[in-house]
Tab-separated table of C-alpha atoms in Angstrom:
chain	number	residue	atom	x	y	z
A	1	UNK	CA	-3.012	-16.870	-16.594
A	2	UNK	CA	-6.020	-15.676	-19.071
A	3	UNK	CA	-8.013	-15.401	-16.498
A	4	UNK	CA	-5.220	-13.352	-14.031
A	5	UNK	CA	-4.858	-11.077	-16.684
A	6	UNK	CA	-8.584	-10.321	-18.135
A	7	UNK	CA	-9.121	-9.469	-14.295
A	8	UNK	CA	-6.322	-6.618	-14.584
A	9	UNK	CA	-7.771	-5.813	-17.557
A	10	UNK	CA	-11.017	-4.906	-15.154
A	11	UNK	CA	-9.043	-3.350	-12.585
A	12	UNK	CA	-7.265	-1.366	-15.344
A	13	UNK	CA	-10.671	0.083	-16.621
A	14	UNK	CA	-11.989	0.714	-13.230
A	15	UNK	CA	-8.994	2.398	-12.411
A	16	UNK	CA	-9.323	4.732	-15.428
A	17	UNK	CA	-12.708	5.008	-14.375
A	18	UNK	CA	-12.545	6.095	-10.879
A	19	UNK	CA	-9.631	8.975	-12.055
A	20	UNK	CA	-11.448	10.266	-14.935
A	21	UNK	CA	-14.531	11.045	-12.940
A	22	UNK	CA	-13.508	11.137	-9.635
A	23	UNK	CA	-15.822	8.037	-9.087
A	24	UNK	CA	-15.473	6.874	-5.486
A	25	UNK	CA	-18.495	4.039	-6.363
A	26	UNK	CA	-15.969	2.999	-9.207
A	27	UNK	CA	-13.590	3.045	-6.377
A	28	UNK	CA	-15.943	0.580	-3.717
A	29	UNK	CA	-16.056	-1.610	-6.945
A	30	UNK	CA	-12.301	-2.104	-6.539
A	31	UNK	CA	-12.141	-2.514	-2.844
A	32	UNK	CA	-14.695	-5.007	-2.815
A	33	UNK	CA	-12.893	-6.979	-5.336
A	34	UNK	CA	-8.937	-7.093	-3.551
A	35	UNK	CA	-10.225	-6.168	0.428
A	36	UNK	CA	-10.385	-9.946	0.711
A	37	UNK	CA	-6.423	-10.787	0.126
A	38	UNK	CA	-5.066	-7.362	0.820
A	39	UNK	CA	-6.459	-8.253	4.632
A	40	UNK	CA	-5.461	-12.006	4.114
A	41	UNK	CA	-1.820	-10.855	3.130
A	42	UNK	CA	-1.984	-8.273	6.442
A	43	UNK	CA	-3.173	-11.099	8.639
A	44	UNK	CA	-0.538	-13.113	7.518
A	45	UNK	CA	2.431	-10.523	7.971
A	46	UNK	CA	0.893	-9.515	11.556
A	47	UNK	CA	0.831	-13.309	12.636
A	48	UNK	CA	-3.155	-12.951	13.410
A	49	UNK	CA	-4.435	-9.754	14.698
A	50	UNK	CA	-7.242	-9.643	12.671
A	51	UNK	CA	-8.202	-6.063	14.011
A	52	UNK	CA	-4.480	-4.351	13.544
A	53	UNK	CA	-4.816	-6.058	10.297
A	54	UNK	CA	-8.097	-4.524	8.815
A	55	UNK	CA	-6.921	-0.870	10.155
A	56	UNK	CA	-3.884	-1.474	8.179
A	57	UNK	CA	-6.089	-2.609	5.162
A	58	UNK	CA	-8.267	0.671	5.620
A	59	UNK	CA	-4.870	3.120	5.753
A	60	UNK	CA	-3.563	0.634	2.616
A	61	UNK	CA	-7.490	1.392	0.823
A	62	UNK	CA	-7.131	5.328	1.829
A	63	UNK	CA	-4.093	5.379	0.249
A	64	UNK	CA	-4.829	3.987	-2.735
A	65	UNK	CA	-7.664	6.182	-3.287
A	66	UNK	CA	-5.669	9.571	-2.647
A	67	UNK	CA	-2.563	7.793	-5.039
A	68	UNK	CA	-5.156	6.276	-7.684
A	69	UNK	CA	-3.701	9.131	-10.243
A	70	UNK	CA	-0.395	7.754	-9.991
A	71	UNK	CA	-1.116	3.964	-10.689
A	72	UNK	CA	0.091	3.778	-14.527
A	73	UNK	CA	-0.878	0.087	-15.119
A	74	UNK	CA	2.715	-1.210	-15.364
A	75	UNK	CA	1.606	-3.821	-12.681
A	76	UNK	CA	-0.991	-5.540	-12.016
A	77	UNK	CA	-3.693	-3.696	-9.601
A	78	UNK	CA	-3.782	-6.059	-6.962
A	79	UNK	CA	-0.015	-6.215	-7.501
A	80	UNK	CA	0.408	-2.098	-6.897
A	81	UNK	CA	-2.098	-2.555	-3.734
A	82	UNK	CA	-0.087	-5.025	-2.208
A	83	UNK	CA	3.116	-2.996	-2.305
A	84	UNK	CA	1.137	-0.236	-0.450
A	85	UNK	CA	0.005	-2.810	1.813
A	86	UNK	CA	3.563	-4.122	2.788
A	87	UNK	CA	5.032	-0.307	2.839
A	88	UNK	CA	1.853	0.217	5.527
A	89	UNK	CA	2.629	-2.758	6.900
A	90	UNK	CA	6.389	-1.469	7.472
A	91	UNK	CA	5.663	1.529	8.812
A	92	UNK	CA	3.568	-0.112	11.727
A	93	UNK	CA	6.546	-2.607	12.328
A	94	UNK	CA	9.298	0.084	12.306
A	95	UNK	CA	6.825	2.495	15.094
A	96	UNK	CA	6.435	-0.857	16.776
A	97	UNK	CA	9.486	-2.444	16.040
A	98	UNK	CA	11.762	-2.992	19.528
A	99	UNK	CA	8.259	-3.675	22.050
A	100	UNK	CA	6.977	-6.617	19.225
A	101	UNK	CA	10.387	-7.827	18.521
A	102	UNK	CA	11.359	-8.558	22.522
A	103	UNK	CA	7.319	-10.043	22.428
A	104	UNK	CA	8.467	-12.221	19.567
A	105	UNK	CA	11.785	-13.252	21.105
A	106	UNK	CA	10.232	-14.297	24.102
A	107	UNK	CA	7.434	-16.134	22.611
A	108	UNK	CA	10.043	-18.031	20.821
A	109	UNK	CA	12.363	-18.770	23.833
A	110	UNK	CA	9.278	-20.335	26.083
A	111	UNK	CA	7.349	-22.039	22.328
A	112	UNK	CA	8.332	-23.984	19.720
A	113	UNK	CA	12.149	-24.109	18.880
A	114	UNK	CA	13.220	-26.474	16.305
A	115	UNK	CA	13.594	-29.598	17.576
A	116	UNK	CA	11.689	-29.595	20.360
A	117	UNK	CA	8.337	-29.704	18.653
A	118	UNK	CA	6.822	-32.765	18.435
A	119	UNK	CA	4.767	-34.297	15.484
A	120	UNK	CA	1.163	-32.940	15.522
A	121	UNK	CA	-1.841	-33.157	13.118
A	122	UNK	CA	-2.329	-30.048	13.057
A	123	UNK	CA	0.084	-29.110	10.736
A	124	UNK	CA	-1.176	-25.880	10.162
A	125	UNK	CA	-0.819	-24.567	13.615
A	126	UNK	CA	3.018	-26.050	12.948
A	127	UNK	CA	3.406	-24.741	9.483
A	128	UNK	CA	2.253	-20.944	10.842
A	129	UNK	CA	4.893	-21.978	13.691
A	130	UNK	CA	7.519	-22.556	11.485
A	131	UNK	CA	6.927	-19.790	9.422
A	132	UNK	CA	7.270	-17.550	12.121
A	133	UNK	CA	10.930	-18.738	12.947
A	134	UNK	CA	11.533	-17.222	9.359
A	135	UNK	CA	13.185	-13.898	8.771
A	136	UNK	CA	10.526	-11.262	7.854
A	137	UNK	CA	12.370	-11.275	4.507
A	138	UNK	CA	11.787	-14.760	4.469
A	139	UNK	CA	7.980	-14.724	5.750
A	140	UNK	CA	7.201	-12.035	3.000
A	141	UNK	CA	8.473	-13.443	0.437
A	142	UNK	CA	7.083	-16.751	0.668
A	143	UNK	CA	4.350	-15.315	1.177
A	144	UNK	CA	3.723	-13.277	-1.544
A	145	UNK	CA	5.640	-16.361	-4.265
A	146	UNK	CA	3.548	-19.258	-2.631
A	147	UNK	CA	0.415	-18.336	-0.979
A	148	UNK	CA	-0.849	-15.302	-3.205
A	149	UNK	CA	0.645	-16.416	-5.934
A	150	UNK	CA	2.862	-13.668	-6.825
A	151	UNK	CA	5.586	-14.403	-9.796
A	152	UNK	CA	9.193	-13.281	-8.240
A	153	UNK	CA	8.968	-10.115	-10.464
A	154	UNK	CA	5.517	-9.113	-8.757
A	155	UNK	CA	7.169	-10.055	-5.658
A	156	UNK	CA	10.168	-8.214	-5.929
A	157	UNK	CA	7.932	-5.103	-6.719
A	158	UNK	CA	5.738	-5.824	-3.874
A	159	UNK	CA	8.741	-5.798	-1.269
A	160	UNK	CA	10.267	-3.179	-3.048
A	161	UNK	CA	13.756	-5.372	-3.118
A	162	UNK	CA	15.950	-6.609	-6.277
A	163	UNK	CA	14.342	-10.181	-7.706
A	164	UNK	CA	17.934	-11.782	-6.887
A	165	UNK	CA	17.107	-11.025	-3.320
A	166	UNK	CA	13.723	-11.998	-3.435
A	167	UNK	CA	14.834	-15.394	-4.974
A	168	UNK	CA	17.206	-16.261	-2.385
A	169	UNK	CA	14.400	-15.542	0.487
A	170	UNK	CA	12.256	-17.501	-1.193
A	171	UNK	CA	15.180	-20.179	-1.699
A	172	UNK	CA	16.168	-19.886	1.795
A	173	UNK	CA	12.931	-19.678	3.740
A	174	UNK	CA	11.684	-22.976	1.678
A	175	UNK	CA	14.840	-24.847	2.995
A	176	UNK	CA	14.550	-23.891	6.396
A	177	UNK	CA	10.612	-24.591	6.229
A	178	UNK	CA	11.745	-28.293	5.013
A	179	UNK	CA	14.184	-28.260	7.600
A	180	UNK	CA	11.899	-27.355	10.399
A	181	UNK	CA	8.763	-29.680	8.948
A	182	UNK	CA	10.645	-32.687	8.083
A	183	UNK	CA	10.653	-34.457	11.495
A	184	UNK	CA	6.346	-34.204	11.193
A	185	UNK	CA	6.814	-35.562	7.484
A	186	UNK	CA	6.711	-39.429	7.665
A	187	UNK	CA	7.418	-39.759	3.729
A	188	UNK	CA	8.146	-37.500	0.669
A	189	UNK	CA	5.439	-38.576	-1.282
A	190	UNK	CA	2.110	-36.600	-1.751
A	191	UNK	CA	0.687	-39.397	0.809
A	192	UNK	CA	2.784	-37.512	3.596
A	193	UNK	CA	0.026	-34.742	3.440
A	194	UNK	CA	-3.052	-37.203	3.089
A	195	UNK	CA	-3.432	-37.862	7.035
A	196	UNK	CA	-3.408	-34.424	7.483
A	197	UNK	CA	-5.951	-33.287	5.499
B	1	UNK	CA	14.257	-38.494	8.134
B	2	UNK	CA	12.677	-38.198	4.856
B	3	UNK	CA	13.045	-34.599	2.968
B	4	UNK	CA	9.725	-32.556	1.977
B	5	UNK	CA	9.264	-32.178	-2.007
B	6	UNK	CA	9.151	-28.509	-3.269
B	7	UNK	CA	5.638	-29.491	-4.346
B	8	UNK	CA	4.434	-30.787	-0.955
B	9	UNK	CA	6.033	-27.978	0.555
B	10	UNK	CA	4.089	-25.367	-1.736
B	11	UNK	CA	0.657	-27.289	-1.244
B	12	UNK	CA	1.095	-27.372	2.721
B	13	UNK	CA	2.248	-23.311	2.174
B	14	UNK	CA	-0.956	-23.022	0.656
B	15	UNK	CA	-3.082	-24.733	2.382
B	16	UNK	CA	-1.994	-22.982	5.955
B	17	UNK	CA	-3.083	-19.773	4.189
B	18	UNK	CA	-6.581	-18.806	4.883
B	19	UNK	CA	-7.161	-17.174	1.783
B	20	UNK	CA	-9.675	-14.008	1.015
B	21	UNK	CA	-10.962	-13.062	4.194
B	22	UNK	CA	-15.256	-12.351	3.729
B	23	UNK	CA	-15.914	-8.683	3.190
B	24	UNK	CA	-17.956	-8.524	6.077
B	25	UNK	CA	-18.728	-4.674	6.334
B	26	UNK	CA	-15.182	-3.685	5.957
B	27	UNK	CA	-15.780	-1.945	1.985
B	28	UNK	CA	-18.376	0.113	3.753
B	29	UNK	CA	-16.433	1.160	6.402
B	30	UNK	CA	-13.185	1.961	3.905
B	31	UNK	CA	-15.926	3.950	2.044
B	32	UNK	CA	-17.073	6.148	5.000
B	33	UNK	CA	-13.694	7.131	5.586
B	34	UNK	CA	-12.543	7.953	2.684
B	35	UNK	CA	-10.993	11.506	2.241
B	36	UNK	CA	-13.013	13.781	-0.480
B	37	UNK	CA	-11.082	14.772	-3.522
B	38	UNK	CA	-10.529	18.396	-3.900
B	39	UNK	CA	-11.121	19.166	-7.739
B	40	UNK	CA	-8.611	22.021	-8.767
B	41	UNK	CA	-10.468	24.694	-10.767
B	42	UNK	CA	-7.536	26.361	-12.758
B	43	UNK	CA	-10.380	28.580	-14.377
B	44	UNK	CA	-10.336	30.714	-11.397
B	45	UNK	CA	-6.668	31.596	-10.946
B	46	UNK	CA	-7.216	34.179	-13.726
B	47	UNK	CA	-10.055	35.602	-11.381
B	48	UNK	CA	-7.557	35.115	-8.209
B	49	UNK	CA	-4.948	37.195	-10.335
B	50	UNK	CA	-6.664	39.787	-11.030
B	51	UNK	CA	-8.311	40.872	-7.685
B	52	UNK	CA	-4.674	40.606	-6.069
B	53	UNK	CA	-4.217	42.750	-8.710
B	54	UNK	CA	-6.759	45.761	-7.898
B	55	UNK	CA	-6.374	44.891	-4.395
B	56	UNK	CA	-2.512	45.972	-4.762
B	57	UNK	CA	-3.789	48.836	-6.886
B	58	UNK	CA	-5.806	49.794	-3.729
B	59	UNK	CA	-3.253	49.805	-1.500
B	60	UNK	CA	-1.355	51.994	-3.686
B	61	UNK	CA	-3.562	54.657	-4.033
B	62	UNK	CA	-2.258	57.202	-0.893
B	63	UNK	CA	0.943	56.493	-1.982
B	64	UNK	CA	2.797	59.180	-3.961
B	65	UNK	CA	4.116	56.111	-5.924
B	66	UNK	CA	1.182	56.261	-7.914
B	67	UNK	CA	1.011	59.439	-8.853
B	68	UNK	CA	4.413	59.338	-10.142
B	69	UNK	CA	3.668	56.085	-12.208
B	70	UNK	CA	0.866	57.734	-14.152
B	71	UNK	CA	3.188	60.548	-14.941
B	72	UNK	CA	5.654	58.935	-16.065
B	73	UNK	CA	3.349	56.606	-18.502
B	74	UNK	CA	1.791	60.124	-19.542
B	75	UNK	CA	5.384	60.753	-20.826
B	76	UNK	CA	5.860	57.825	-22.190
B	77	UNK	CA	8.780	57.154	-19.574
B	78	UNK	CA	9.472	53.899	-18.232
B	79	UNK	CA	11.252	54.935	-14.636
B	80	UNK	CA	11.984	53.637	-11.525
B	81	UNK	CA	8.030	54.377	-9.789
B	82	UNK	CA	6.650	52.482	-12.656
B	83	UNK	CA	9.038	49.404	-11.904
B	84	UNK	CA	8.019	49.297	-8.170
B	85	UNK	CA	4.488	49.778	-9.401
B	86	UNK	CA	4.621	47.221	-11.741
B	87	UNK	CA	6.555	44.349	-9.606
B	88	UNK	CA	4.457	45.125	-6.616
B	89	UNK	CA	1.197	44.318	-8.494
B	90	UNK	CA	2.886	41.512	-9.775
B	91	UNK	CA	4.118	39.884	-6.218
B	92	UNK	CA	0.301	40.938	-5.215
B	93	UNK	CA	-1.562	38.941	-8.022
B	94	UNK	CA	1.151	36.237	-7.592
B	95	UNK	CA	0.120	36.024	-4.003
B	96	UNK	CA	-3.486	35.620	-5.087
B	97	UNK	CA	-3.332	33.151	-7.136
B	98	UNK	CA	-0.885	30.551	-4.199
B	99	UNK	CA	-3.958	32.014	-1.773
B	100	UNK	CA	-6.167	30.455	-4.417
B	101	UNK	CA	-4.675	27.358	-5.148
B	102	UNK	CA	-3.876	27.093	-1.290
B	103	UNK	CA	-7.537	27.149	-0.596
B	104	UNK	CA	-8.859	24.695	-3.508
C-alpha cells in the first residue's frame, strides 16, 4: 500500500508538472509508466484484439493529455486513466454494439456453454472462456477488483457506477465464475491449482 | 463437485491476466500524435479591443453619426448619436476580442 501510494505521489508531481509548463516530455514520462495496464485492461475488455486495443489506449493517452488540467488528484492517476479508458472503451462498444453482440452470441451458441466444456489444462484458455459468459458489468468489474487490483471505491469510480453495484458484480460474477470452473476443479484446496501451473 | 475458494478463485483471476503489456514503441507513437496545446495569451485581448475599436471608428467616419457625436460631446450633451456611437464601438471591440480568443 506504501508503495501504491508513493507511486501516486509521482504521478501527482508529474501531473503538476506537465500542466504548469505545458511539458509534453513530463507527459511521455507518464505514459510510459501506465501504457502497460491501461492496454492490458483494453485487451482484456476487447477479449484480445490487441490492435483495437492499443488505438483505444492512444484515444484514452490523447485524452488525457488535452484533460490533464482537470485531473485534481482526488484519485489515484492510474485510477483517473482507467476511467477514461473504460468511457473510450464504451464508446467503441455502443458504435459497435448490435454487429459484436450477434458475433458474440453466435460464438457462444457454436463454443463453450456451461456444461458442455470439458476439463482442460489449460485453464486459462477456460478461465478467459468463462469470463466471457459474464455480463460486461460482471467482466469489468472483476476485472478492475481482481486482476488490476482496484479497491471497490476505485472501481466504482472507474465504471462510473454506485460501489453497491459494483459489489454485487463483483459478488455475482465470482459465483458464476465458481459455478462455471468447478467441474475442472478436482479439490478446493490450493493443490487444485498446482497441476495447472 | 467440490466448490472453488474465494482465494483460489482470485489467484486463477490473476493468473489468466497477462499483466502490463511491453511498451514496445507504443509511448512514441502516443507522443507523435499528440495534439499541441494552444497557450491563451490574455495580454493581447487589450490589443484585440482596441483595434475593433478604431476599426469601428473607421467605419464611422462617412457617417453623419459622427459628426453629430462630437457635437454633442462639444456641448457637453449626452444624446441619442453618442449612444449609437458608443454601443457600436463597444459591439465592435467586443467582436475583436471573441475574433481573438477564437483564433488563439
Amino acid at each position: 500500500m506504501g508503495d501504491l501510494d508513493a507511486q501516486a505521489r509521482i504521478d501527482a508531481a508529474l501531473v503538476e508538472r506537465a500542466v504548469q509548463n505545458d511539458d509534453a516530455r513530463v507527459f511521455e514520462i507518464l505514459v510510459r509508466r501506465h501504457q502497460g495496464l491501461v492496454r492490458a485492461q483494453l485487451r482484456r475488455l476487447l477479449g484480445d484484439d490487441p490492435a483495437l486495443a492499443d488505438d483505444l489506449a492512444q484515444e484514452t493517452f490523447v485524452l488525457a493529455w488535452r484533460k490533464l488540467a482537470q485531473f485534481r488528484g482526488e484519485s489515484r492517476f492510474s485510477t483517473w486513466l482507467y476511467r477514461i479508458a473504460y468511457s473510450c472503451f464504451q464508446q467503441y462498444w455502443r458504435s459497435q454494439g448490435h454487429r459484436r453482440r450477434q458475433e458474440r452470441e453466435l460464438t457462444e451458441h457454436l463454443g463453450d456453454a456451461p456444461g458442455v466444456v470439458t476439463p482442460t489444462h489449460e485453464l486459462g484458455l477456460d478461465i478467459d472462456a468463462a469470463l466471457r459468459r459474464l455480463s460486461f458489468n460482471q467482466q469489468a468489474a472483476v476485472l478492475c477488483c481482481v486482476q488490476l487490483g482496484l479497491s471497490h471505491e476505485e472501481a466504482a469510480l472507474v465504471l462510473d457506477m454506485p460501489l453497491g453495484s459494483v459489489k454485487t458484480h463483483v459478488a455475482r460474477g465470482k459465483a458464476k465464475l465458481r459455478e462455471l470452473l468447478q467441474d475442472w476443479a478436482p479439490s478446493p484446496t490450493s493443490k487444485s491449482t498446482e497441476q495447472f501451473k | 463437485m467440490n466448490e472453488i475458494s474465494e482465494q483460489d478463485l482470485d489467484d486463477l483471476l490473476r493468473r489468466a491476466f497477462a499483466g502490463a503489456v511491453n511498451d514496445n514503441g507504443f509511448t512514441e507513437r502516443v507522443m507523435r500524435t499528440l495534439p499541441i496545446r494552444r497557450r491563451h495569451r490574455f495580454g493581447l485581448l487589450p490589443v484585440a479591443a482596441l483595434a475593433g475599436g478604431i476599426l469601428g471608428w473607421l467605419a464611422l467616419l462617412p457617417s453623419p453619426l459622427l459628426a453629430q457625436f462630437a457635437r454633442e460631446w462639444l456641448v457637453g450633451g449626452f444624446g441619442t448619436a453618442s449612444a449609437i456611437v458608443c454601443m457600436m464601438l463597444f459591439v465592435v471591440s467586443l467582436l475583436g476580442v471573441g475574433w481573438a480568443l477564437e483564433e488563439q
